[in-house]
């Protein structure tokens, strides 16, 4: 009995030892400081970032990193778990032999599965080359479409293709599980300062580019200036690896009839000459007309267009600028035609296309005027625009060239003369060559 008792005690002790061997051993390891900074801000940004993107004083960056390294937010700790488990145990009398296997797994703690948060800027480039075509029912090309060009209206449109303004930048926010995954693209809500080269935001009410000039060489008095803004926050996806993206962009396009063919929209001037700026070298001056006449302006556009110098502007009656109200639609600059919704979704680095066997691409097209066809080509039956993925991978701090494309519909405006000139309702097509730039928040 004494021998059995000792044997049982030995087996019990051995069983306890084996149980301890299969308990995982965890080792916490701090991430590199640069990676910690990104993940730490991703974790604590909701409470520590001001609306302008600056860090609040109580959230000084070194303090943030210390908090994350100490595990407060769990953003800067990589945990390695080692498991030791027995595979074979053989008892010989009161002794035993045990062989074991060891495995390790590494997991990184990230809040909500989001380990990377970045800003993403897209800057429009200059128009150049060909990005698409309009074809007839036999696939014959009836019109080539320029990269960076804007084409609008049905088969009887009197408006020639024009360039989309270069130099404008919109900022978006990215959330990614890691740099090799497809990131969610969302709106950035930080507005730019007046008279600055800050990027525009991308949520409701934010500018989409500079004022857009639509001159009409055939009917000069029907030249317009359009102010485009986001009607809803931007959403979409982008891959930092292969540079492909797709963005949902719904705009409010507010049209003003200025009748100024030589200068459809106000410009930033210096010494009486429109300034020529760029993202890398902004130009300054004063607005030559409009509600901010004579006030300071900054332009990153090659002909002086800028969000600082808008058309429109409500003054004293009869210049109270009420859209579509006869006798009250005159503004400080131009006549207020009114806003329409223009949905560019998806604005893509892939291909965008519309086909209509009867040439009526959009709702109500083919009425009065609403001529079948596209872009002054009544035989047009297919519209193609070709985007181009960013030259990838997209790396933080390195500009990557890309082209965004969209084929869309344009509704009729509240002004019959403007509808006649552009042949609306009807299709629209654009491609936006430019650059992506990813930066840390």
Tab-separated table of C-alpha atoms in Angstrom:
chain	number	residue	atom	x	y	z
A	1	UNK	CA	0.000	0.000	0.000
A	2	UNK	CA	2.898	2.303	0.833
A	3	UNK	CA	4.392	1.716	-2.669
A	4	UNK	CA	1.099	2.430	-4.403
A	5	UNK	CA	0.665	5.603	-2.396
A	6	UNK	CA	4.098	6.896	-3.435
A	7	UNK	CA	3.452	5.872	-7.007
A	8	UNK	CA	0.151	7.703	-7.076
A	9	UNK	CA	1.779	10.826	-5.637
A	10	UNK	CA	4.506	10.658	-8.278
A	11	UNK	CA	1.961	10.296	-11.084
A	12	UNK	CA	-0.076	13.210	-9.715
A	13	UNK	CA	3.056	15.395	-9.617
A	14	UNK	CA	3.956	14.353	-13.155
A	15	UNK	CA	0.441	15.136	-14.409
A	16	UNK	CA	0.720	18.645	-12.887
A	17	UNK	CA	4.056	19.144	-14.635
A	18	UNK	CA	2.584	18.083	-17.992
A	19	UNK	CA	-0.345	20.490	-17.496
A	20	UNK	CA	2.093	23.354	-16.970
A	21	UNK	CA	3.932	22.403	-20.144
A	22	UNK	CA	0.878	22.909	-22.359
A	23	UNK	CA	0.036	26.370	-20.922
A	24	UNK	CA	1.025	29.006	-23.570
A	25	UNK	CA	3.900	31.285	-22.652
A	26	UNK	CA	3.365	34.826	-23.959
A	27	UNK	CA	6.095	37.344	-24.617
A	28	UNK	CA	5.200	40.995	-25.349
A	29	UNK	CA	7.444	42.857	-27.765
A	30	UNK	CA	7.282	46.573	-28.573
A	31	UNK	CA	6.835	47.628	-32.201
A	32	UNK	CA	9.342	50.020	-33.847
A	33	UNK	CA	8.722	53.665	-32.948
A	34	UNK	CA	7.665	54.733	-36.479
A	35	UNK	CA	5.068	51.957	-36.719
A	36	UNK	CA	3.976	52.646	-33.167
A	37	UNK	CA	3.337	56.297	-34.069
A	38	UNK	CA	0.909	55.401	-36.869
A	39	UNK	CA	-0.943	52.781	-34.837
A	40	UNK	CA	-0.971	54.894	-31.705
A	41	UNK	CA	-2.630	57.801	-33.516
A	42	UNK	CA	-5.071	55.355	-35.101
A	43	UNK	CA	-6.056	54.258	-31.605
A	44	UNK	CA	-6.159	57.578	-29.767
A	45	UNK	CA	-6.893	60.042	-32.606
A	46	UNK	CA	-10.644	60.394	-31.883
A	47	UNK	CA	-9.868	62.108	-28.585
A	48	UNK	CA	-6.485	63.631	-29.359
A	49	UNK	CA	-6.825	65.243	-32.795
A	50	UNK	CA	-8.212	68.739	-33.243
A	51	UNK	CA	-10.546	69.458	-36.209
A	52	UNK	CA	-7.559	70.972	-38.067
A	53	UNK	CA	-5.615	67.717	-37.699
A	54	UNK	CA	-3.183	69.000	-35.040
A	55	UNK	CA	-2.587	67.045	-31.828
A	56	UNK	CA	-4.102	68.517	-28.679
A	57	UNK	CA	-1.648	69.805	-26.082
A	58	UNK	CA	-2.682	67.203	-23.531
A	59	UNK	CA	-1.867	64.548	-26.106
A	60	UNK	CA	1.744	65.448	-26.879
A	61	UNK	CA	3.094	62.859	-29.323
A	62	UNK	CA	5.861	61.401	-27.076
A	63	UNK	CA	3.260	61.009	-24.336
A	64	UNK	CA	0.932	59.238	-26.780
A	65	UNK	CA	3.662	56.820	-27.764
A	66	UNK	CA	4.550	56.131	-24.126
A	67	UNK	CA	0.893	55.362	-23.397
A	68	UNK	CA	0.691	52.955	-26.320
A	69	UNK	CA	4.009	51.292	-25.492
A	70	UNK	CA	2.826	50.702	-21.941
A	71	UNK	CA	-0.180	48.863	-23.318
A	72	UNK	CA	-2.829	51.460	-22.463
A	73	UNK	CA	-4.215	51.311	-25.987
A	74	UNK	CA	-2.678	48.009	-27.014
A	75	UNK	CA	-1.562	49.471	-30.322
A	76	UNK	CA	2.195	49.077	-30.061
A	77	UNK	CA	2.549	45.601	-28.617
A	78	UNK	CA	3.236	42.445	-30.610
A	79	UNK	CA	2.572	39.319	-28.587
A	80	UNK	CA	4.422	36.074	-29.316
A	81	UNK	CA	2.748	32.998	-27.826
A	82	UNK	CA	4.796	29.803	-27.405
A	83	UNK	CA	3.022	26.524	-26.734
A	84	UNK	CA	4.901	23.454	-25.437
A	85	UNK	CA	2.841	20.288	-25.595
A	86	UNK	CA	3.717	16.633	-24.883
A	87	UNK	CA	3.504	14.114	-27.685
A	88	UNK	CA	4.591	10.814	-26.016
A	89	UNK	CA	4.991	9.802	-22.353
A	90	UNK	CA	6.235	6.314	-21.344
A	91	UNK	CA	6.222	5.152	-17.693
A	92	UNK	CA	8.875	2.661	-16.571
A	93	UNK	CA	8.367	1.819	-12.913
A	94	UNK	CA	8.605	5.169	-11.098
A	95	UNK	CA	10.419	7.068	-13.945
A	96	UNK	CA	9.187	8.557	-17.236
A	97	UNK	CA	10.491	9.874	-20.563
A	98	UNK	CA	8.675	12.713	-22.388
A	99	UNK	CA	9.160	14.143	-25.913
A	100	UNK	CA	7.627	17.567	-26.740
A	101	UNK	CA	6.896	19.844	-29.721
A	102	UNK	CA	7.085	23.659	-29.622
A	103	UNK	CA	5.070	26.086	-31.811
A	104	UNK	CA	4.936	29.890	-31.865
A	105	UNK	CA	2.314	32.317	-33.168
A	106	UNK	CA	2.630	36.100	-33.368
A	107	UNK	CA	-0.354	38.427	-33.190
A	108	UNK	CA	-0.461	42.213	-33.268
A	109	UNK	CA	-3.083	44.054	-31.244
A	110	UNK	CA	-4.918	46.623	-33.372
A	111	UNK	CA	-8.127	48.427	-32.367
A	112	UNK	CA	-11.068	47.189	-34.422
A	113	UNK	CA	-8.731	45.246	-36.692
A	114	UNK	CA	-7.409	48.523	-38.168
A	115	UNK	CA	-3.624	48.654	-37.882
A	116	UNK	CA	-2.935	51.409	-40.412
A	117	UNK	CA	-4.590	54.796	-40.854
A	118	UNK	CA	-3.355	57.240	-43.489
A	119	UNK	CA	-4.312	60.397	-45.335
A	120	UNK	CA	-4.574	60.094	-49.114
A	121	UNK	CA	-4.407	63.162	-51.370
A	122	UNK	CA	-5.379	63.191	-55.038
A	123	UNK	CA	-4.138	66.142	-57.108
A	124	UNK	CA	-5.488	66.800	-60.614
A	125	UNK	CA	-2.890	67.010	-63.357
A	126	UNK	CA	-2.906	68.773	-66.727
A	127	UNK	CA	-4.863	67.467	-69.704
A	128	UNK	CA	-2.777	65.405	-72.104
A	129	UNK	CA	-3.119	62.429	-74.468
A	130	UNK	CA	-6.197	60.302	-75.110
A	131	UNK	CA	-8.135	58.368	-72.462
A	132	UNK	CA	-11.291	57.300	-74.279
A	133	UNK	CA	-13.571	57.438	-77.264
A	134	UNK	CA	-17.185	57.669	-78.332
A	135	UNK	CA	-18.275	55.157	-80.964
A	136	UNK	CA	-21.292	54.606	-83.191
A	137	UNK	CA	-23.410	51.461	-83.544
A	138	UNK	CA	-20.780	49.826	-85.769
A	139	UNK	CA	-17.993	50.585	-83.246
A	140	UNK	CA	-16.612	53.336	-85.456
A	141	UNK	CA	-14.940	56.127	-83.489
A	142	UNK	CA	-16.912	59.373	-83.764
A	143	UNK	CA	-14.967	61.341	-81.120
A	144	UNK	CA	-11.698	60.857	-79.204
A	145	UNK	CA	-11.761	61.857	-75.534
A	146	UNK	CA	-8.778	63.651	-73.988
A	147	UNK	CA	-7.156	62.650	-70.685
A	148	UNK	CA	-8.161	65.459	-68.353
A	149	UNK	CA	-11.033	66.490	-70.616
A	150	UNK	CA	-14.688	67.064	-69.770
A	151	UNK	CA	-17.390	66.250	-72.327
A	152	UNK	CA	-21.044	67.032	-71.701
A	153	UNK	CA	-24.417	66.802	-73.385
A	154	UNK	CA	-26.278	64.946	-76.085
A	155	UNK	CA	-25.935	64.790	-79.830
A	156	UNK	CA	-26.770	68.481	-80.342
A	157	UNK	CA	-24.514	69.944	-77.642
A	158	UNK	CA	-22.828	73.206	-78.633
A	159	UNK	CA	-20.127	72.893	-75.957
A	160	UNK	CA	-16.698	71.661	-77.007
A	161	UNK	CA	-14.566	69.387	-74.838
A	162	UNK	CA	-12.758	71.428	-72.181
A	163	UNK	CA	-10.046	70.676	-69.607
A	164	UNK	CA	-10.747	69.886	-65.979
A	165	UNK	CA	-8.758	72.365	-63.830
A	166	UNK	CA	-5.293	71.189	-62.811
A	167	UNK	CA	-3.689	71.640	-59.393
A	168	UNK	CA	-6.730	71.002	-57.185
A	169	UNK	CA	-6.262	68.514	-54.320
A	170	UNK	CA	-8.814	66.594	-52.273
A	171	UNK	CA	-7.837	64.679	-49.148
A	172	UNK	CA	-9.359	61.348	-48.113
A	173	UNK	CA	-8.834	59.069	-45.106
A	174	UNK	CA	-7.683	55.448	-45.394
A	175	UNK	CA	-8.175	52.572	-42.943
A	176	UNK	CA	-6.360	49.296	-43.540
A	177	UNK	CA	-5.784	46.036	-41.697
A	178	UNK	CA	-2.209	46.195	-43.018
A	179	UNK	CA	-0.292	47.734	-45.919
A	180	UNK	CA	-0.882	44.653	-48.081
A	181	UNK	CA	-4.673	44.670	-47.796
A	182	UNK	CA	-7.338	46.659	-49.643
A	183	UNK	CA	-7.971	49.850	-47.689
A	184	UNK	CA	-11.306	51.517	-47.012
A	185	UNK	CA	-11.387	55.036	-48.441
A	186	UNK	CA	-13.506	57.518	-46.495
A	187	UNK	CA	-14.098	61.242	-46.306
A	188	UNK	CA	-11.694	63.616	-44.598
A	189	UNK	CA	-13.554	66.365	-42.757
A	190	UNK	CA	-10.745	68.894	-42.130
A	191	UNK	CA	-11.561	72.046	-44.159
A	192	UNK	CA	-8.785	74.095	-45.771
A	193	UNK	CA	-7.896	77.556	-44.537
A	194	UNK	CA	-8.908	80.562	-46.640
A	195	UNK	CA	-6.077	81.856	-48.826
A	196	UNK	CA	-3.980	78.701	-48.465
A	197	UNK	CA	-2.778	75.720	-50.508
A	198	UNK	CA	-4.268	73.266	-47.990
A	199	UNK	CA	-5.965	70.232	-49.568
A	200	UNK	CA	-9.750	70.333	-49.746
A	201	UNK	CA	-11.778	67.974	-47.587
A	202	UNK	CA	-14.075	65.295	-49.056
A	203	UNK	CA	-17.254	65.302	-46.994
A	204	UNK	CA	-20.602	67.046	-47.555
A	205	UNK	CA	-20.134	70.656	-48.663
A	206	UNK	CA	-16.409	70.373	-49.465
A	207	UNK	CA	-15.146	71.697	-52.799
A	208	UNK	CA	-14.502	69.205	-55.583
A	209	UNK	CA	-11.767	71.007	-57.441
A	210	UNK	CA	-11.627	74.698	-58.298
A	211	UNK	CA	-14.494	76.522	-60.015
A	212	UNK	CA	-15.091	74.793	-63.358
A	213	UNK	CA	-15.114	76.923	-66.507
A	214	UNK	CA	-17.441	75.871	-69.336
A	215	UNK	CA	-16.906	78.315	-72.199
A	216	UNK	CA	-19.168	78.175	-75.243
A	217	UNK	CA	-17.492	79.383	-78.429
A	218	UNK	CA	-20.726	78.935	-80.413
A	219	UNK	CA	-22.987	80.836	-78.008
A	220	UNK	CA	-20.626	83.006	-75.980
A	221	UNK	CA	-23.342	84.648	-73.894
A	222	UNK	CA	-24.226	81.142	-72.596
A	223	UNK	CA	-20.771	80.570	-71.093
A	224	UNK	CA	-21.042	79.265	-67.521
A	225	UNK	CA	-19.016	78.789	-64.333
A	226	UNK	CA	-19.834	75.742	-62.188
A	227	UNK	CA	-19.100	75.312	-58.473
A	228	UNK	CA	-18.845	71.602	-57.637
A	229	UNK	CA	-19.091	70.340	-54.060
A	230	UNK	CA	-19.579	66.970	-52.374
A	231	UNK	CA	-23.259	66.198	-51.837
A	232	UNK	CA	-22.351	63.269	-49.564
A	233	UNK	CA	-19.152	61.999	-47.914
A	234	UNK	CA	-16.822	60.153	-50.284
A	235	UNK	CA	-16.471	56.393	-49.819
A	236	UNK	CA	-14.586	53.680	-51.663
A	237	UNK	CA	-11.601	51.361	-51.696
A	238	UNK	CA	-7.947	51.493	-52.761
A	239	UNK	CA	-5.125	48.978	-52.863
A	240	UNK	CA	-1.740	50.363	-51.856
A	241	UNK	CA	-0.132	47.332	-53.545
A	242	UNK	CA	-1.466	47.496	-57.116
A	243	UNK	CA	-2.784	51.096	-57.110
A	244	UNK	CA	-6.384	50.288	-58.085
A	245	UNK	CA	-9.166	52.399	-56.614
A	246	UNK	CA	-12.899	52.999	-56.851
A	247	UNK	CA	-14.545	56.014	-55.224
A	248	UNK	CA	-18.187	56.976	-54.804
A	249	UNK	CA	-18.458	60.698	-55.543
A	250	UNK	CA	-21.842	62.450	-55.672
A	251	UNK	CA	-21.668	66.162	-56.461
A	252	UNK	CA	-23.860	69.205	-56.232
A	253	UNK	CA	-23.060	71.155	-59.379
A	254	UNK	CA	-24.180	74.770	-58.936
A	255	UNK	CA	-24.230	76.622	-62.275
A	256	UNK	CA	-23.802	80.365	-62.851
A	257	UNK	CA	-24.340	81.978	-66.233
A	258	UNK	CA	-21.502	84.517	-66.527
A	259	UNK	CA	-21.470	85.024	-70.312
A	260	UNK	CA	-17.742	85.793	-70.106
A	261	UNK	CA	-16.138	83.596	-72.756
A	262	UNK	CA	-12.590	84.860	-72.134
A	263	UNK	CA	-12.810	84.313	-68.379
A	264	UNK	CA	-15.852	82.230	-67.384
A	265	UNK	CA	-14.881	82.156	-63.670
A	266	UNK	CA	-13.092	84.739	-61.499
A	267	UNK	CA	-9.314	84.322	-61.209
A	268	UNK	CA	-6.482	85.164	-58.863
A	269	UNK	CA	-4.331	87.930	-60.363
A	270	UNK	CA	-1.085	89.657	-59.562
A	271	UNK	CA	-0.098	92.817	-61.416
A	272	UNK	CA	-3.189	92.458	-63.570
A	273	UNK	CA	-2.139	89.024	-64.856
A	274	UNK	CA	-3.666	85.671	-63.741
A	275	UNK	CA	-1.182	83.894	-61.497
A	276	UNK	CA	0.179	80.482	-62.465
A	277	UNK	CA	0.624	78.164	-59.494
A	278	UNK	CA	1.092	74.486	-58.734
A	279	UNK	CA	0.968	72.179	-55.713
A	280	UNK	CA	4.704	72.516	-55.240
A	281	UNK	CA	4.744	76.274	-55.885
A	282	UNK	CA	1.458	78.041	-54.998
A	283	UNK	CA	0.933	81.529	-56.406
A	284	UNK	CA	-0.703	84.459	-54.605
A	285	UNK	CA	-2.566	87.563	-55.657
A	286	UNK	CA	-6.042	89.093	-55.314
A	287	UNK	CA	-9.435	88.083	-56.760
A	288	UNK	CA	-10.245	90.048	-59.916
A	289	UNK	CA	-14.035	89.867	-59.548
A	290	UNK	CA	-16.875	88.162	-57.684
A	291	UNK	CA	-17.883	88.398	-54.016
A	292	UNK	CA	-14.200	88.470	-52.889
A	293	UNK	CA	-13.006	91.108	-55.354
A	294	UNK	CA	-9.678	92.559	-54.238
A	295	UNK	CA	-9.195	90.082	-51.405
A	296	UNK	CA	-6.086	87.858	-51.075
A	297	UNK	CA	-6.060	84.519	-52.868
A	298	UNK	CA	-3.793	81.518	-53.354
A	299	UNK	CA	-3.875	79.378	-56.491
A	300	UNK	CA	-2.286	76.039	-57.366
A	301	UNK	CA	-3.811	76.191	-60.870
A	302	UNK	CA	-1.978	77.093	-64.076
A	303	UNK	CA	-4.443	79.871	-65.058
A	304	UNK	CA	-5.252	81.286	-61.615
A	305	UNK	CA	-8.467	79.431	-60.779
A	306	UNK	CA	-8.932	79.015	-57.033
A	307	UNK	CA	-11.566	78.248	-54.407
A	308	UNK	CA	-10.698	81.660	-52.921
A	309	UNK	CA	-12.254	83.448	-55.939
A	310	UNK	CA	-15.815	82.209	-56.453
A	311	UNK	CA	-18.500	83.388	-58.807
A	312	UNK	CA	-22.000	84.250	-57.574
A	313	UNK	CA	-22.413	86.080	-54.294
A	314	UNK	CA	-25.629	87.605	-52.992
A	315	UNK	CA	-25.898	91.393	-52.838
A	316	UNK	CA	-28.744	93.849	-52.503
A	317	UNK	CA	-31.786	93.283	-54.756
A	318	UNK	CA	-31.948	92.861	-57.682
A	319	UNK	CA	-28.584	91.096	-57.192
A	320	UNK	CA	-29.807	88.789	-54.421
A	321	UNK	CA	-28.734	85.701	-56.407
A	322	UNK	CA	-31.829	83.485	-55.971
A	323	UNK	CA	-31.542	80.583	-58.378
A	324	UNK	CA	-34.334	80.413	-60.917
A	325	UNK	CA	-36.283	83.371	-59.467
A	326	UNK	CA	-36.911	85.854	-62.269
A	327	UNK	CA	-35.698	89.318	-61.334
A	328	UNK	CA	-33.789	88.017	-58.310
A	329	UNK	CA	-31.330	85.590	-59.908
A	330	UNK	CA	-28.647	88.208	-60.663
A	331	UNK	CA	-25.571	87.913	-58.455
A	332	UNK	CA	-22.489	89.979	-57.693
A	333	UNK	CA	-20.951	87.906	-60.490
A	334	UNK	CA	-23.165	86.145	-63.027
A	335	UNK	CA	-26.737	84.876	-62.943
A	336	UNK	CA	-27.622	81.977	-60.664
A	337	UNK	CA	-28.967	79.103	-62.765
A	338	UNK	CA	-29.167	76.642	-59.857
A	339	UNK	CA	-27.793	73.324	-58.588
A	340	UNK	CA	-28.205	69.829	-60.007
A	341	UNK	CA	-26.976	66.434	-58.763
A	342	UNK	CA	-24.153	64.778	-60.703
A	343	UNK	CA	-23.165	61.265	-59.653
A	344	UNK	CA	-19.648	60.307	-60.771
A	345	UNK	CA	-19.758	56.946	-58.977
A	346	UNK	CA	-17.674	55.004	-59.494
A	347	UNK	CA	-14.742	57.299	-60.158
A	348	UNK	CA	-12.315	54.524	-60.973
A	349	UNK	CA	-8.779	53.648	-62.036
A	350	UNK	CA	-10.411	51.001	-64.254
A	351	UNK	CA	-12.647	51.479	-67.283
A	352	UNK	CA	-15.962	53.349	-67.294
A	353	UNK	CA	-18.524	52.896	-70.039
A	354	UNK	CA	-22.127	53.549	-71.131
A	355	UNK	CA	-23.921	52.032	-74.111
A	356	UNK	CA	-27.343	52.898	-75.517
A	357	UNK	CA	-28.645	51.253	-78.676
A	358	UNK	CA	-30.931	54.234	-79.368
A	359	UNK	CA	-28.402	56.858	-78.254
A	360	UNK	CA	-30.431	57.886	-75.214
A	361	UNK	CA	-27.904	57.329	-72.431
A	362	UNK	CA	-29.723	59.107	-69.602
A	363	UNK	CA	-33.231	59.524	-68.142
A	364	UNK	CA	-35.363	61.982	-70.151
A	365	UNK	CA	-32.752	62.251	-72.912
A	366	UNK	CA	-34.339	62.315	-76.352
A	367	UNK	CA	-36.996	64.851	-75.353
A	368	UNK	CA	-36.730	68.615	-75.855
A	369	UNK	CA	-33.925	69.315	-76.418
A	370	UNK	CA	-32.302	66.083	-75.125
A	371	UNK	CA	-31.115	64.903	-78.528
A	372	UNK	CA	-29.947	61.293	-78.856
A	373	UNK	CA	-26.211	60.733	-79.047
A	374	UNK	CA	-23.343	62.292	-77.115
A	375	UNK	CA	-21.040	65.291	-77.200
A	376	UNK	CA	-22.375	66.812	-80.454
A	377	UNK	CA	-22.299	63.389	-82.136
A	378	UNK	CA	-25.878	62.207	-82.855
A	379	UNK	CA	-24.661	58.767	-83.996
A	380	UNK	CA	-22.853	58.098	-80.698
A	381	UNK	CA	-23.939	54.824	-79.083
A	382	UNK	CA	-21.073	53.912	-76.709
A	383	UNK	CA	-18.868	56.071	-74.464
A	384	UNK	CA	-15.620	54.693	-73.004
A	385	UNK	CA	-13.244	56.354	-70.557
A	386	UNK	CA	-10.114	54.526	-69.379
A	387	UNK	CA	-8.548	55.087	-65.981
A	388	UNK	CA	-5.084	53.914	-64.964
A	389	UNK	CA	-4.029	52.374	-61.619
A	390	UNK	CA	-1.430	54.223	-59.610
A	391	UNK	CA	2.165	53.314	-60.255
A	392	UNK	CA	2.426	51.082	-57.236
A	393	UNK	CA	2.932	50.170	-54.638
A	394	UNK	CA	1.719	53.433	-53.107
A	395	UNK	CA	4.303	54.262	-50.450
A	396	UNK	CA	3.910	56.866	-47.715
A	397	UNK	CA	5.437	60.164	-48.844
A	398	UNK	CA	5.967	59.163	-52.496
A	399	UNK	CA	3.653	60.573	-55.231
A	400	UNK	CA	2.160	57.928	-57.539
A	401	UNK	CA	0.663	58.794	-60.941
A	402	UNK	CA	-2.873	57.575	-61.699
A	403	UNK	CA	-5.913	58.410	-63.818
A	404	UNK	CA	-9.515	58.350	-62.581
A	405	UNK	CA	-12.372	57.880	-65.038
A	406	UNK	CA	-16.160	58.243	-65.041
A	407	UNK	CA	-19.053	58.185	-67.504
A	408	UNK	CA	-22.198	59.669	-65.979
A	409	UNK	CA	-25.488	61.483	-66.569
A	410	UNK	CA	-26.249	65.203	-66.301
A	411	UNK	CA	-29.800	66.265	-65.519
A	412	UNK	CA	-31.494	69.332	-66.960
A	413	UNK	CA	-30.814	72.608	-65.134
A	414	UNK	CA	-33.586	75.057	-64.147
A	415	UNK	CA	-32.592	77.249	-67.142
A	416	UNK	CA	-33.895	76.328	-70.598
A	417	UNK	CA	-31.199	78.290	-72.449
A	418	UNK	CA	-28.409	76.483	-70.591
A	419	UNK	CA	-30.126	73.157	-71.314
A	420	UNK	CA	-30.348	74.080	-74.997
A	421	UNK	CA	-26.665	75.035	-75.200
A	422	UNK	CA	-25.429	71.833	-73.519
A	423	UNK	CA	-28.239	69.601	-74.855
A	424	UNK	CA	-29.363	68.450	-71.412
A	425	UNK	CA	-30.369	66.061	-70.040
A	426	UNK	CA	-27.556	64.002	-71.506
A	427	UNK	CA	-24.359	62.115	-70.796
A	428	UNK	CA	-21.063	63.334	-69.405
A	429	UNK	CA	-17.584	61.816	-69.433
A	430	UNK	CA	-14.324	62.765	-67.791
A	431	UNK	CA	-10.905	61.404	-66.951
A	432	UNK	CA	-8.695	62.927	-64.266
A	433	UNK	CA	-4.958	62.327	-64.619
A	434	UNK	CA	-3.134	63.148	-61.415
A	435	UNK	CA	-1.199	61.819	-58.442
A	436	UNK	CA	-1.975	59.982	-55.231
A	437	UNK	CA	0.066	60.876	-52.157
A	438	UNK	CA	-0.265	58.894	-48.905
A	439	UNK	CA	0.828	60.564	-45.666
A	440	UNK	CA	0.628	59.797	-41.957
A	441	UNK	CA	-2.225	61.573	-40.120
